[in-house]
Structures are given as structure tokens and as C-alpha cells.
Coordinates of C-alpha atoms in Angstrom, one line a residue:
M65 CA -25.0 1.9 56.9
G66 CA -21.5 1.2 54.4
P67 CA -21.5 0.6 50.3
R68 CA -23.6 -2.6 49.4
I69 CA -21.2 -5.2 47.3
G70 CA -22.7 -7.3 44.8
P71 CA -22.8 -10.5 43.9
A72 CA -19.3 -12.5 43.1
G73 CA -17.8 -11.8 40.3
E74 CA -18.9 -8.3 39.9
V75 CA -16.5 -5.3 40.2
P76 CA -17.3 -3.6 43.5
Q77 CA -18.8 0.2 42.7
V78 CA -16.7 3.0 43.7
P79 CA -18.4 5.5 45.7
D80 CA -18.9 8.9 44.1
K81 CA -18.2 12.3 46.4
E82 CA -21.7 13.0 46.8
T83 CA -22.5 8.9 47.8
K84 CA -19.5 9.1 50.4
A85 CA -21.7 12.4 51.8
T86 CA -24.7 10.9 51.7
M87 CA -23.3 7.8 53.6
G88 CA -21.6 10.0 56.3
T89 CA -25.0 11.7 56.3
E90 CA -26.4 8.8 57.8
N91 CA -24.3 7.4 60.2
T92 CA -24.8 10.8 61.9
P93 CA -26.5 9.9 66.0
G94 CA -29.9 10.4 65.5
G95 CA -30.2 10.3 61.4
K96 CA -31.7 13.6 61.8
A97 CA -30.2 14.8 58.6
S98 CA -31.6 13.7 55.1
P99 CA -29.8 14.4 52.1
D100 CA -31.1 16.4 49.3
P101 CA -32.2 13.7 46.3
Q102 CA -30.2 15.7 43.8
D103 CA -27.1 15.2 45.5
V104 CA -27.8 11.5 45.8
R105 CA -28.6 11.1 41.9
P106 CA -25.2 10.6 40.1
S107 CA -23.9 12.8 37.4
V108 CA -24.7 12.8 33.9
F109 CA -21.1 12.2 32.8
H110 CA -21.4 9.2 35.0
N111 CA -22.3 7.1 31.7
I112 CA -20.5 5.1 29.6
K113 CA -22.6 5.7 26.9
L114 CA -22.2 9.7 27.0
F115 CA -18.3 9.0 26.7
V116 CA -18.5 6.9 23.5
L117 CA -20.7 9.5 22.1
C118 CA -17.8 12.3 23.0
H119 CA -15.3 10.0 22.2
S120 CA -16.4 9.3 18.6
L121 CA -17.1 13.1 17.6
L122 CA -13.5 13.9 19.4
Q123 CA -11.8 11.3 17.4
L124 CA -13.5 12.2 14.3
A125 CA -12.7 15.9 14.8
Q126 CA -8.8 14.9 15.1
L127 CA -8.6 12.5 12.4
M128 CA -10.0 15.6 10.1
I129 CA -7.5 17.8 11.5
S130 CA -4.7 15.8 11.0
G131 CA -6.0 14.4 7.4
Y132 CA -6.6 18.2 6.4
L133 CA -3.2 19.1 5.4
K134 CA -3.1 15.8 2.9
S135 CA -5.8 17.3 1.2
S136 CA -4.3 20.6 0.7
I137 CA -0.7 19.3 0.0
S138 CA -0.1 20.6 -3.4
T139 CA -1.7 24.2 -2.5
V140 CA 1.1 24.3 0.4
E141 CA 3.6 23.5 -2.1
K142 CA 2.8 26.3 -4.1
R143 CA 2.1 28.9 -2.1
F144 CA 5.5 28.4 0.3
G145 CA 7.4 26.8 -3.0
L146 CA 8.0 23.7 -1.4
S147 CA 9.1 20.1 -3.4
S148 CA 7.2 17.1 -2.4
Q149 CA 9.9 15.6 -0.6
T150 CA 9.7 18.5 1.9
S151 CA 5.8 18.4 1.5
G152 CA 6.1 14.7 2.4
L153 CA 8.6 15.0 5.0
L154 CA 6.2 17.4 6.7
A155 CA 3.0 15.2 6.3
S156 CA 5.0 12.5 8.4
F157 CA 6.2 14.8 10.9
N158 CA 2.9 13.7 12.6
E159 CA 3.9 10.6 13.2
V160 CA 7.2 11.5 15.1
G161 CA 5.9 12.9 18.4
N162 CA 3.4 10.2 18.0
T163 CA 5.8 7.8 17.5
A164 CA 8.1 9.0 20.6
L165 CA 5.6 8.8 23.3
I166 CA 3.1 6.1 22.6
V167 CA 5.1 3.2 24.0
F168 CA 5.1 4.8 27.6
V169 CA 0.8 4.8 27.5
S170 CA 1.2 1.1 28.8
Y171 CA 2.8 2.4 31.6
F172 CA 1.2 5.7 32.5
G173 CA -2.7 4.2 31.4
S174 CA -4.1 3.1 34.8
R175 CA -2.2 5.6 36.7
V176 CA -3.6 9.1 35.2
H177 CA -7.2 10.7 35.0
R178 CA -8.0 9.5 31.7
P179 CA -10.5 11.4 30.3
R180 CA -8.3 14.7 31.6
M181 CA -5.3 13.4 29.8
I182 CA -7.4 13.2 26.5
G183 CA -8.8 16.4 27.3
Y184 CA -5.6 18.2 27.7
G185 CA -4.3 16.3 24.2
A186 CA -7.0 17.2 22.1
I187 CA -6.4 21.3 23.6
L188 CA -3.0 20.5 22.3
V189 CA -4.0 19.1 19.3
A190 CA -6.6 22.4 18.7
L191 CA -3.3 24.6 19.2
A192 CA -1.6 22.5 16.9
G193 CA -4.3 23.3 14.2
L194 CA -3.9 27.2 15.1
L195 CA -0.6 27.1 14.7
M196 CA -0.8 25.8 11.4
T197 CA -2.7 28.5 9.9
L198 CA 0.4 31.4 11.5
P199 CA 2.0 31.0 8.4
H200 CA -1.0 32.7 6.4
F201 CA -0.8 35.9 8.7
I202 CA 2.6 36.7 8.7
S203 CA 3.5 35.7 5.4
E204 CA 3.1 38.5 2.4
P205 CA 0.3 38.2 0.3
Y206 CA 0.1 35.5 -2.5
R207 CA 1.7 36.8 -5.8
Y208 CA 1.1 35.4 -9.4
D209 CA 2.7 36.0 -12.7
N210 CA 0.7 38.2 -14.8
T211 CA 0.4 35.9 -18.0
S212 CA -3.1 36.6 -19.3
P213 CA -5.2 33.5 -19.1
E214 CA -6.2 34.2 -22.9
D215 CA -2.6 33.5 -23.9
M216 CA -2.2 30.5 -22.1
P217 CA -3.3 27.0 -24.6
Q218 CA -6.5 25.3 -23.9
D219 CA -5.2 22.2 -22.4
F220 CA -3.8 24.1 -19.8
K221 CA -7.2 24.8 -18.0
A222 CA -9.0 22.3 -16.2
S223 CA -9.7 19.4 -18.3
L224 CA -9.2 16.0 -19.6
C225 CA -6.8 14.8 -21.8
L226 CA -7.6 17.4 -24.3
P227 CA -5.1 17.2 -27.1
T228 CA -1.8 18.4 -26.1
T229 CA -0.1 21.8 -27.6
S230 CA 2.9 23.6 -27.3
A231 CA 3.2 25.5 -24.9
P232 CA 5.1 28.6 -23.5
A233 CA 6.9 27.6 -20.0
S234 CA 6.3 30.5 -17.4
A235 CA 9.2 32.6 -17.1
P236 CA 11.5 32.0 -13.4
S237 CA 11.1 34.4 -11.3
N238 CA 13.3 35.1 -8.2
G239 CA 11.1 38.1 -6.7
N240 CA 12.8 39.6 -3.7
C241 CA 15.9 37.6 -2.8
S242 CA 16.9 39.6 0.3
S243 CA 17.9 38.3 3.5
Y244 CA 14.7 38.9 5.4
T245 CA 12.7 37.1 2.6
E246 CA 14.7 33.7 3.1
T247 CA 14.4 34.0 6.8
Q248 CA 11.0 34.5 6.6
H249 CA 10.9 31.6 4.6
L250 CA 12.7 29.5 7.2
S251 CA 10.7 30.6 9.8
V252 CA 7.0 29.4 8.0
V253 CA 8.5 26.1 7.1
G254 CA 9.6 25.3 10.7
I255 CA 6.7 26.7 12.5
M256 CA 4.4 23.8 10.1
F257 CA 6.6 21.3 11.3
V258 CA 7.0 22.1 14.9
A259 CA 2.8 22.5 14.8
Q260 CA 2.8 19.0 13.0
T261 CA 5.0 17.7 15.3
L262 CA 2.8 18.9 18.7
L263 CA -0.6 17.4 16.4
G264 CA 1.2 14.0 16.9
V265 CA 1.9 14.8 20.7
G266 CA -1.3 15.7 21.3
G267 CA -3.2 12.6 19.5
V268 CA -1.1 10.2 22.2
P269 CA -3.3 9.7 24.9
I270 CA -6.8 10.2 22.7
Q271 CA -7.2 6.9 21.3
P272 CA -5.5 4.6 23.8
F273 CA -6.7 5.8 26.9
G274 CA -10.7 6.4 25.2
I275 CA -10.2 2.6 24.3
S276 CA -9.2 1.3 27.4
Y277 CA -11.6 4.0 29.2
I278 CA -14.6 2.4 27.6
D279 CA -13.4 -1.4 27.8
D280 CA -13.1 -1.1 31.5
F281 CA -16.4 0.5 32.2
A282 CA -18.8 -0.9 29.7
H283 CA -20.5 -3.9 30.1
N284 CA -18.7 -7.1 28.6
S285 CA -21.1 -7.9 26.1
N286 CA -21.2 -4.1 25.2
S287 CA -17.7 -3.2 24.9
P288 CA -17.0 -4.8 21.4
L289 CA -20.3 -3.4 19.8
Y290 CA -19.1 0.7 21.6
L291 CA -15.9 0.1 20.3
G292 CA -17.2 -0.8 16.6
I293 CA -19.7 2.4 16.8
L294 CA -16.5 4.2 18.0
F295 CA -14.5 3.2 14.6
A296 CA -17.4 3.6 12.4
V297 CA -17.7 7.0 13.4
T298 CA -13.6 7.7 13.4
M299 CA -13.4 6.3 9.6
M300 CA -15.3 9.2 8.7
G301 CA -13.1 11.7 9.9
P302 CA -10.3 11.8 6.7
G303 CA -13.5 11.9 4.2
L304 CA -14.6 15.2 6.1
A305 CA -11.2 16.4 5.6
F306 CA -11.2 15.6 2.3
G307 CA -14.5 17.5 1.9
L308 CA -13.8 20.3 3.6
G309 CA -10.6 20.7 1.4
S310 CA -12.8 20.8 -1.5
L311 CA -15.0 23.6 0.0
M312 CA -11.9 25.5 1.4
L313 CA -9.7 25.3 -1.9
R314 CA -13.0 27.1 -3.8
L315 CA -12.1 30.4 -1.9
Y316 CA -8.9 32.8 -2.7
V317 CA -5.9 32.2 -0.5
D318 CA -5.9 36.2 0.4
I319 CA -9.8 36.0 1.2
N320 CA -9.5 38.3 4.1
Q321 CA -6.9 40.7 2.6
M322 CA -8.4 41.0 -1.0
P323 CA -6.4 43.4 -3.6
E324 CA -8.2 46.7 -4.2
G325 CA -8.8 45.9 -7.9
G326 CA -9.5 42.3 -7.4
I327 CA -8.3 39.2 -8.9
S328 CA -8.6 37.7 -12.5
L329 CA -8.1 34.2 -11.7
T330 CA -10.3 31.6 -11.4
I331 CA -10.6 28.2 -9.9
K332 CA -9.5 26.5 -13.1
D333 CA -6.6 28.7 -13.5
P334 CA -3.1 26.7 -12.6
R335 CA -1.8 29.7 -10.6
W336 CA -5.0 29.9 -8.2
V337 CA -4.0 29.1 -4.9
G338 CA -6.9 28.2 -2.1
A339 CA -7.5 29.0 1.4
W340 CA -5.7 26.4 3.0
W341 CA -5.7 27.8 6.2
L342 CA -9.4 28.6 6.9
G343 CA -9.7 24.5 6.6
F344 CA -7.5 24.3 10.0
L345 CA -9.4 27.0 11.9
I346 CA -12.6 25.1 11.3
A347 CA -11.2 21.7 12.4
A348 CA -9.2 23.1 15.3
G349 CA -12.0 24.6 16.8
A350 CA -14.5 21.5 16.1
V351 CA -11.7 19.9 18.1
A352 CA -11.8 22.1 20.7
L353 CA -15.4 22.0 21.1
A354 CA -15.5 18.5 21.4
A355 CA -12.3 18.2 24.4
I356 CA -14.8 20.5 26.3
P357 CA -17.0 17.4 28.2
Y358 CA -13.6 15.3 29.4
F359 CA -12.9 17.3 31.7
F360 CA -16.3 16.7 33.6
F361 CA -15.5 12.5 33.6
P362 CA -14.5 10.7 36.3
K363 CA -11.4 8.9 37.1
E364 CA -13.5 5.9 37.3
M365 CA -17.1 5.5 36.9
P366 CA -19.5 2.5 37.7
K367 CA -19.0 -0.7 35.5
E368 CA -22.2 -0.8 33.3
K369 CA -24.8 -3.6 34.4
R370 CA -26.8 -4.3 31.9
E371 CA -26.5 -5.7 28.5
L372 CA -28.1 -3.5 25.5
Q373 CA -32.0 -4.9 25.1
F374 CA -31.4 -5.0 21.0
R375 CA -28.1 -7.1 21.5
R376 CA -30.0 -9.5 23.1
K377 CA -32.6 -9.6 20.4
V378 CA -29.9 -10.1 17.9
L379 CA -28.0 -12.7 19.8
A380 CA -31.2 -14.9 20.7
V381 CA -32.0 -15.0 16.5
T382 CA -28.9 -15.3 15.5
D383 CA -26.6 -17.4 17.9
S384 CA -27.1 -21.2 17.9
P385 CA -27.4 -23.6 20.6
A386 CA -23.9 -24.5 20.5
R387 CA -23.0 -20.8 21.2
K388 CA -23.7 -21.7 25.1
G389 CA -21.7 -24.2 25.4
K390 CA -18.9 -22.2 23.9
D391 CA -19.4 -19.3 25.9
S392 CA -20.6 -20.9 29.4
P393 CA -17.8 -19.8 31.9
S394 CA -14.9 -23.0 32.5
K395 CA -13.3 -23.5 35.4
Q396 CA -9.8 -21.8 35.5
S397 CA -6.6 -23.9 37.3
P398 CA -4.8 -21.9 39.5
G399 CA -1.6 -22.4 36.9
E400 CA -3.8 -20.7 34.2
S401 CA -4.5 -17.5 36.7
T402 CA -1.1 -17.2 37.3
K403 CA -0.1 -17.4 33.7
K404 CA -2.0 -14.1 33.2
Q405 CA -0.3 -12.3 35.4
D406 CA 2.9 -12.7 33.8
G407 CA 2.3 -10.2 30.8
L408 CA 4.1 -6.9 31.1
V409 CA 0.1 -5.1 30.7
Q410 CA -0.6 -6.5 34.0
I411 CA 2.4 -6.1 36.1
A412 CA 3.3 -2.5 34.1
P413 CA 1.3 -0.7 37.2
N414 CA 3.8 -2.1 39.7
L415 CA 6.8 -1.0 37.9
T416 CA 8.6 2.3 38.1
V417 CA 9.7 4.4 34.9
I418 CA 13.7 2.6 34.9
Q419 CA 12.2 -1.0 35.7
F420 CA 9.3 -0.5 32.8
I421 CA 12.4 1.0 30.2
K422 CA 14.9 -2.0 31.1
V423 CA 11.6 -4.6 30.6
F424 CA 10.7 -3.3 27.5
P425 CA 13.0 -4.2 25.1
R426 CA 12.8 -8.0 26.4
V427 CA 9.4 -8.4 25.9
L428 CA 9.4 -6.6 22.3
L429 CA 12.1 -9.3 21.6
Q430 CA 10.2 -12.1 22.6
T431 CA 7.0 -10.7 21.2
L432 CA 8.7 -10.7 17.9
R433 CA 9.9 -14.1 17.5
H434 CA 6.2 -15.3 16.8
P435 CA 6.6 -15.7 13.3
I436 CA 2.6 -14.8 11.9
F437 CA 2.5 -11.7 14.5
L438 CA 5.6 -10.2 12.6
L439 CA 5.0 -11.2 9.3
V440 CA 1.6 -9.7 9.8
V441 CA 3.2 -6.7 10.9
L442 CA 5.3 -6.8 8.2
S443 CA 2.3 -7.3 5.8
Q444 CA 0.5 -4.3 7.3
V445 CA 3.5 -2.2 7.0
C446 CA 3.5 -2.5 3.3
L447 CA -0.5 -1.8 3.3
S448 CA 0.2 1.4 5.1
S449 CA 3.1 2.5 3.5
M450 CA 0.7 2.5 0.0
A451 CA -2.0 3.9 2.2
A452 CA 0.2 6.9 3.4
G453 CA 1.9 7.3 0.1
M454 CA -2.0 7.5 -1.4
A455 CA -3.4 10.0 1.4
T456 CA -0.8 12.3 1.1
F457 CA -0.4 12.6 -2.7
L458 CA -3.0 11.1 -4.2
P459 CA -4.7 14.6 -4.8
K460 CA -1.8 16.0 -6.7
F461 CA -1.9 12.6 -8.5
L462 CA -5.5 13.5 -10.0
E463 CA -4.6 17.2 -10.4
R464 CA -1.5 16.2 -12.6
Q465 CA -2.7 13.5 -14.4
F466 CA -5.9 14.7 -15.3
S467 CA -5.7 18.4 -15.3
I468 CA -8.8 18.8 -12.5
T469 CA -8.6 21.8 -10.0
A470 CA -7.5 20.4 -6.4
S471 CA -11.0 20.9 -5.6
Y472 CA -12.6 18.6 -7.0
A473 CA -9.3 16.0 -7.0
N474 CA -10.2 16.0 -2.9
L475 CA -14.3 15.7 -3.6
L476 CA -13.6 12.5 -5.6
I477 CA -11.6 11.1 -2.8
G478 CA -13.7 12.0 0.2
C479 CA -17.1 10.9 -1.8
L480 CA -15.3 7.7 -3.3
S481 CA -12.1 6.6 -1.3
F482 CA -12.7 6.6 2.0
P483 CA -16.4 5.4 1.8
S484 CA -15.0 2.3 -0.3
V485 CA -12.8 1.8 2.3
I486 CA -15.5 1.4 4.8
V487 CA -17.3 -0.5 2.7
G488 CA -14.6 -3.1 2.6
I489 CA -13.9 -3.3 6.2
V490 CA -17.2 -3.8 6.5
V491 CA -17.9 -6.4 3.9
G492 CA -14.5 -8.3 5.6
G493 CA -16.0 -8.4 8.8
V494 CA -18.9 -10.1 7.6
L495 CA -17.4 -12.7 5.6
V496 CA -15.2 -13.5 8.9
K497 CA -18.4 -13.6 11.1
R498 CA -20.7 -15.6 8.2
L499 CA -18.2 -18.3 7.2
H500 CA -16.8 -18.7 10.9
L501 CA -13.6 -18.1 9.7
G502 CA -10.4 -19.1 12.0
P503 CA -6.9 -18.0 11.6
V504 CA -6.1 -20.0 8.8
G505 CA -9.5 -18.6 6.7
C506 CA -8.9 -15.3 7.8
G507 CA -5.1 -15.8 6.2
A508 CA -6.5 -17.0 3.0
L509 CA -9.1 -14.1 2.8
C510 CA -6.4 -11.7 3.0
L511 CA -4.2 -13.4 0.0
L512 CA -6.8 -13.7 -2.0
G513 CA -7.7 -9.7 -1.3
M514 CA -4.5 -8.5 -2.1
L515 CA -4.0 -10.7 -5.6
L516 CA -7.6 -9.3 -6.6
C517 CA -5.7 -5.6 -5.6
L518 CA -2.9 -6.7 -7.4
F519 CA -4.6 -7.3 -10.8
F520 CA -6.9 -4.3 -10.9
S521 CA -3.9 -2.5 -10.2
L522 CA -2.2 -3.1 -13.4
P523 CA -4.5 -1.5 -15.8
L524 CA -3.9 1.6 -13.7
F525 CA -0.1 1.8 -15.2
F526 CA -1.9 2.6 -19.1
I527 CA -4.4 5.2 -17.8
G528 CA -3.4 8.6 -17.4
C529 CA -2.8 12.1 -19.5
S530 CA 0.4 12.6 -21.8
S531 CA 2.9 14.6 -20.5
H532 CA 2.4 18.6 -22.2
Q533 CA 4.3 20.1 -24.8
I534 CA 6.3 23.0 -23.3
A535 CA 8.5 24.9 -25.5
G536 CA 12.1 24.9 -23.9
I537 CA 11.5 22.1 -21.9
T538 CA 13.0 18.3 -22.7
H539 CA 10.9 16.0 -21.3
Q540 CA 13.1 12.6 -19.7
T541 CA 12.1 9.2 -20.0
R542 CA 5.4 12.8 -11.5
G543 CA 0.1 -16.0 17.4
V544 CA 1.1 -13.8 20.7
K545 CA 0.4 -14.7 24.2
K546 CA -3.1 -13.5 25.4
E547 CA -1.7 -11.5 28.3
D548 CA 0.3 -10.0 26.0
K549 CA -1.9 -9.1 23.4
T550 CA -2.7 -5.5 24.5
L551 CA 1.4 -4.8 24.6
A552 CA 1.3 -6.7 21.4
V553 CA -1.3 -3.8 19.3
G554 CA 1.4 -1.1 21.0
I555 CA 4.2 -2.3 19.3
Q556 CA 2.5 -3.2 16.2
F557 CA 1.0 0.1 15.8
M558 CA 4.7 1.6 17.0
F559 CA 6.1 -0.4 13.6
L560 CA 3.6 0.6 11.7
R561 CA 4.2 4.2 12.3
I562 CA 8.1 3.6 12.2
L563 CA 8.3 1.8 9.0
A564 CA 5.5 3.0 7.2
W565 CA 3.5 6.3 8.1
M566 CA 6.8 8.0 8.6
P567 CA 9.3 7.4 5.6
S568 CA 6.5 6.5 2.9
P569 CA 5.2 10.4 2.5
V570 CA 9.1 11.2 1.7
I571 CA 9.9 7.8 -0.7
H572 CA 6.6 9.1 -2.6
G573 CA 7.5 12.8 -2.4
S574 CA 11.1 12.1 -3.5
A575 CA 9.4 9.4 -6.2
I576 CA 7.4 12.4 -7.4
D577 CA 10.1 15.0 -7.5
T578 CA 12.5 12.8 -9.8
T579 CA 9.7 13.3 -12.5
C580 CA 9.9 17.3 -12.8
V581 CA 10.9 18.7 -16.0
H582 CA 10.3 22.4 -14.9
W583 CA 11.1 23.7 -11.7
A584 CA 10.5 27.3 -10.4
L585 CA 13.1 29.3 -8.7
S586 CA 13.2 31.3 -5.7
C587 CA 16.4 32.9 -4.8
G588 CA 18.4 30.9 -7.0
R589 CA 17.2 27.7 -4.9
R590 CA 14.9 25.3 -6.6
A591 CA 11.3 25.8 -5.2
V592 CA 8.0 24.2 -6.6
C593 CA 7.7 22.0 -9.4
R594 CA 5.8 23.7 -12.4
Y595 CA 5.2 20.8 -15.1
Y596 CA 5.8 17.1 -14.7
N597 CA 6.5 14.4 -17.5
N598 CA 2.9 12.7 -16.6
D599 CA 4.3 9.3 -18.2
L600 CA 7.3 8.9 -15.9
L601 CA 4.9 10.4 -12.9
R602 CA 2.2 7.7 -13.2
N603 CA 4.7 5.0 -13.7
R604 CA 6.6 5.9 -10.5
F605 CA 3.5 6.6 -8.4
I606 CA 1.4 3.4 -9.2
G607 CA 4.9 1.6 -9.5
L608 CA 5.2 2.1 -5.7
Q609 CA 2.0 0.9 -4.8
F610 CA 2.3 -2.4 -6.9
F611 CA 5.7 -2.5 -5.0
F612 CA 4.3 -2.5 -1.3
K613 CA 1.1 -4.6 -2.2
T614 CA 3.3 -7.2 -3.7
G615 CA 4.8 -7.4 -0.7
S616 CA 2.1 -7.5 1.5
V617 CA 1.4 -10.6 -1.0
I618 CA 4.4 -12.1 0.1
C619 CA 4.0 -11.6 3.7
F620 CA 0.3 -13.3 3.5
A621 CA 1.6 -16.3 1.6
L622 CA 3.8 -16.9 4.3
V623 CA 1.7 -16.6 7.3
L624 CA -1.0 -19.0 5.2
A625 CA 2.1 -21.3 4.9
V626 CA 3.2 -20.9 8.7
L627 CA -0.8 -21.8 9.9
R628 CA -1.4 -24.6 7.8
Q629 CA 2.1 -26.1 9.1
Q630 CA 0.8 -25.4 12.6
D631 CA -2.8 -26.6 11.8
K632 CA -1.2 -29.9 10.3
E633 CA 1.2 -30.1 13.5
A634 CA -1.6 -29.9 15.9
R635 CA -3.6 -32.7 13.9
T636 CA -1.2 -35.3 14.1
K637 CA -0.3 -34.4 17.9
E638 CA -3.9 -35.0 18.6
S639 CA -4.0 -38.5 16.3
R640 CA -0.9 -39.7 18.3
S641 CA -2.7 -39.4 21.5
S642 CA -6.2 -40.7 20.6
P643 CA -5.3 -44.4 20.7
A644 CA -3.7 -43.7 24.2
V645 CA -6.8 -42.1 25.1
E646 CA -9.0 -45.2 23.8
Q647 CA -6.6 -47.8 25.4
Q648 CA -7.2 -46.1 28.8
L649 CA -11.2 -46.5 28.8
L650 CA -11.0 -50.1 27.4
V651 CA -9.0 -50.8 30.4
S652 CA -10.6 -48.8 33.1
G653 CA -14.3 -50.5 32.1
P654 CA -17.6 -49.3 31.1
G655 CA -18.6 -48.2 34.2
K656 CA -15.6 -46.7 35.2
K657 CA -14.3 -43.2 34.4
P658 CA -10.4 -42.5 34.0
E659 CA -9.6 -39.7 36.6
D660 CA -7.7 -38.1 33.2
S661 CA -9.2 -38.6 29.9
R662 CA -9.0 -35.1 28.3
V663 CA -6.6 -34.9 25.4

């Protein structure tokens, strides 16, 4: 007895090893051998709902480990004597390995065991997280200057814009400037850059393979719901990263090797350095645990047959009768079926690597010729550049502007900023759904949102604390074709990484460095900045945000203009064709239907 073939339109069920064994037993002569019922029962990992749960937890842990560095960026600068430009470059190296390999996911996606590839990538991410902690264990214990806290002015303790008083600048300390010390410093920085690159490489298969796996084996009606749950859980990752940073930075950096007499520092002391490395250990352990189930999921599983019950009830209440007509299957002409096979995504599995590399530039240029797609990508580049700079240096900005601790800055961001982002995404989706917004409506909504964002950004130029007066320091005056949609999304993310997520932290870090008024020296070289001109820091940091928001407003305005022009041309074309149809109806008579009366 062979496998049963379902109704037309259903994907044939792929029998697993246990089913094949059962089939072979039933076909044996005499049929005496009866299989154990436990052998016929499918594995628990042949369940797409379990995969959605596991993938949500994995992406949550992955974003937590990739976002943790941003929560402790100022602490890493202080610990290893890095400038903001160098730390921004370090943060952007997460995207280097990711960008170099993300394009080939379209090629290898259908040829590999996707769950196992996700598991291997997650293991690499966990190892990269462990590698990020290595500089702590190979470096000498943290040493701070012995200035007595009682000698420091009050406004250098954690406070919010207390009256500024003249404060002595800390004496530059070159420490032990041997060649071994310099070599160790370069080794430490190099290890962190390698770890960040591996972190990006490990993350390449996780999201694309996970999304395509869910889309392939979930019920067509359940797939959007599953992906919505996946993204909702994933968005909590950066918030948890900043929350974890807030907790870890309350602990002293050398908590594993405290000096005999203890330390005289408190968390409010500007010389305090928190246990930045401990968060990487926790996040790496979470990723490693989340990777285990992926080695038990099959390469393919039976496609989900049933729609979720509660989703049926919701649709029965909310959907209008008109939806039935829209959702009813329509007959496809052979021409349409042939066109859907023309996209690169459909023919990619039949191409060799060399052929794929040759075809990709042509399809890339063809995709970029669509004006709406190009403008939307440029607007997202501006928004992503703003988000990348904010995510990397917002904690440091809050520390310097308002004299708060790194722990408290992370707590504010984790509890306020990221939940607000999630609420904004949900509200935007609800507005699009409730108002039934088309492309023109969505463009207008985006433009309105960015204009409001610009308006509310203006007061930020005037909200902040004045610079501290420090003795001895003079202040300077801190529409694509449907068949190419998957490839277009990949191209979109590639441009966002190349034009936004990679350069933006470096640009913001360089702008922050230009506001420094006192640099600490290490072996005769410029190391970490001790004091900033707060007014310049505020104007340049907020100014960059304002610049990127303005660019996004311009792009969305052009998108809206192009969409309206296309809509106007479509209406003109429709109005011209309507009289011809009416005349054909009159000629054919009331009882006669023309063969082709569709517009």
C-alpha cells in the first residue's frame, strides 16, 4: 500500500523514515509483521508550531547578544581606552560578515537542511559571544586613578544638571608603556573585531532560513500569524539586551578577581567600570540552549493541514462578505503561470553558483529601476542610519548629557525606547488594516509620521545640561514584480546594511569625538575621551538624527508623488477604455454577451 495522494492542489505528503519502514512491513508477503504504534507516530519535532516557538526564542536570544555591546559601549571604551569612532567601527563589524554572505542565502536556501544550518549558525553566534569575553580574562585588572571621591566636585557625581563649578582635570596617566602592553592592547581590540565579524556570519542563516521554513510548511492562512508572533517576540530582544546591560553594569568589572582590600568606588563614581563581559556569557548561554532543538527538526515536514480555530472565529466576525469574492480562487491563464516562473527566486535552485553570480547583477539593476522601490529603500536607509546611531550611542549620550550612570541609561532605554517602538509598529499595522490603506494611503501615513517626528525633534536641541567648567581645559565652540519580491526584500536588507547599519555607527562616533575637550593619553597616543563639550555634543548628535529624518521625509514625499502620478495615469487609461466597452455592449445587443468585455 503506497502513500495516499490528497485532493488536487495539496502538496503530496513526504513520508518520513518511520512511515517508510511501516510501508515496507505491510508489503511483506503474508503481512504477519505488525509495526509498533510508537514507530508510526510522528516525532514531536514534525510540528510547525514547535518550530515557531523555538525560532522565536532563538531570534530573541540572538538579538539580545548582538545588541548587548551597544548597551555597554561606553564601558568598553573606558575599559580599553577606545575612541567613539573605534567603538562605532567595532559595533558595525557585526554587519560585515552578515552582508558578505546574505545574498547567497537565496541560492542555497532550498538545497540545504535548513534547521541544521540554523543550529550551526546559532552555535557560531554563541562561540562569538564567548570570544567577546576573552579580552577580560587576558587583560590585567582594571586600574583607576587614586583621586579621592571627597576631592571631586558634586556635579561629577550622578546628578541632573546641578550648578556647574570649576573642577580639576584628571592627570594624564601613561601607565606601563612597554611594547608588551601595546601588543596586548592591539590583540584585545583585534579579538573583539573578529568576534563581532563571527557574530554577523553566524546570524546569516537564522532569520532567512527560519522564515522560509515556516512559510513552506505552515498552513497558508496561519503563516502570516506565525510570522507576526515571531517578529513580535524578536522585537523584545534589544530591550532585554539593554535591561541585561543595566543589571551587569552595576557589578564591578573585576568581580571575579577583586583586590584584597576591596575597592573604594561606587556605581555613581565616573571612574566606575561595570562587568560588561558577564552579559555576553549569559546571552551566549541562552543562544546555545536555543540552538539544541534545531538538530532534531527534519529537513521537510508535512504541510500544516488545518487553520487555527481562533483565527477562523476572528475572520468570521471581522471580514465583510465582499472579502469572499476577493479571496475566491481565480483562474490563472497559462501566461500568468509562466510569468511567475521567470523570477530569479524560482530559477535559483536550477543554477550553479557561477550562473547565479552572473545573473544577480542584471536582476539587481532591473530591480533598482523601479522608482518606488528605490525611494522606499533610500528612506529606510535614512531611518536605519538614525536607528543605528541611536542604538549604539544613545546610552553614552544620556550619560554625558545628564550625568547619569551607564546602568540607569540602559534601564531607561530598555524600559521606554524599545517598548515605544513595538507600540508604534502595532499602531501602524492597525491603522493600515482598519483604514484599508493602499499604497497611496501608506505613503501618506509614512510622510505624516516623519513630519511629526521632525516637529517633535526640534526641542531636543535645547534640552540638555551645560558643559562642566574644568580647570586647564578650554571649551571649543559630544512596486516590484510579485515573482521577484523575495529577492527584492533581500536586496533591500543588503542596502540597509551597506548604507546604514555599517557606516552609521562610525559616522556618529566620529561626530562624538569632535566634541571632546580632554583626551586621556595611553603610551603617548590618544585613548578614551574624559570630558566633552555638552552643547556641541547635543547639537551634533541630535543634528545627525535631524539630517537623516529630513532625508526620509524627502524620500517619502517623492514616493507619494510617484504613486499619485501612477494612480492618475491608471484612471485616465481606464476612462479612455470605458466608452469602447459600452459601445461594444450596444452593438452586440442586450441578449448577447461579447466574448471579451473585461477592461
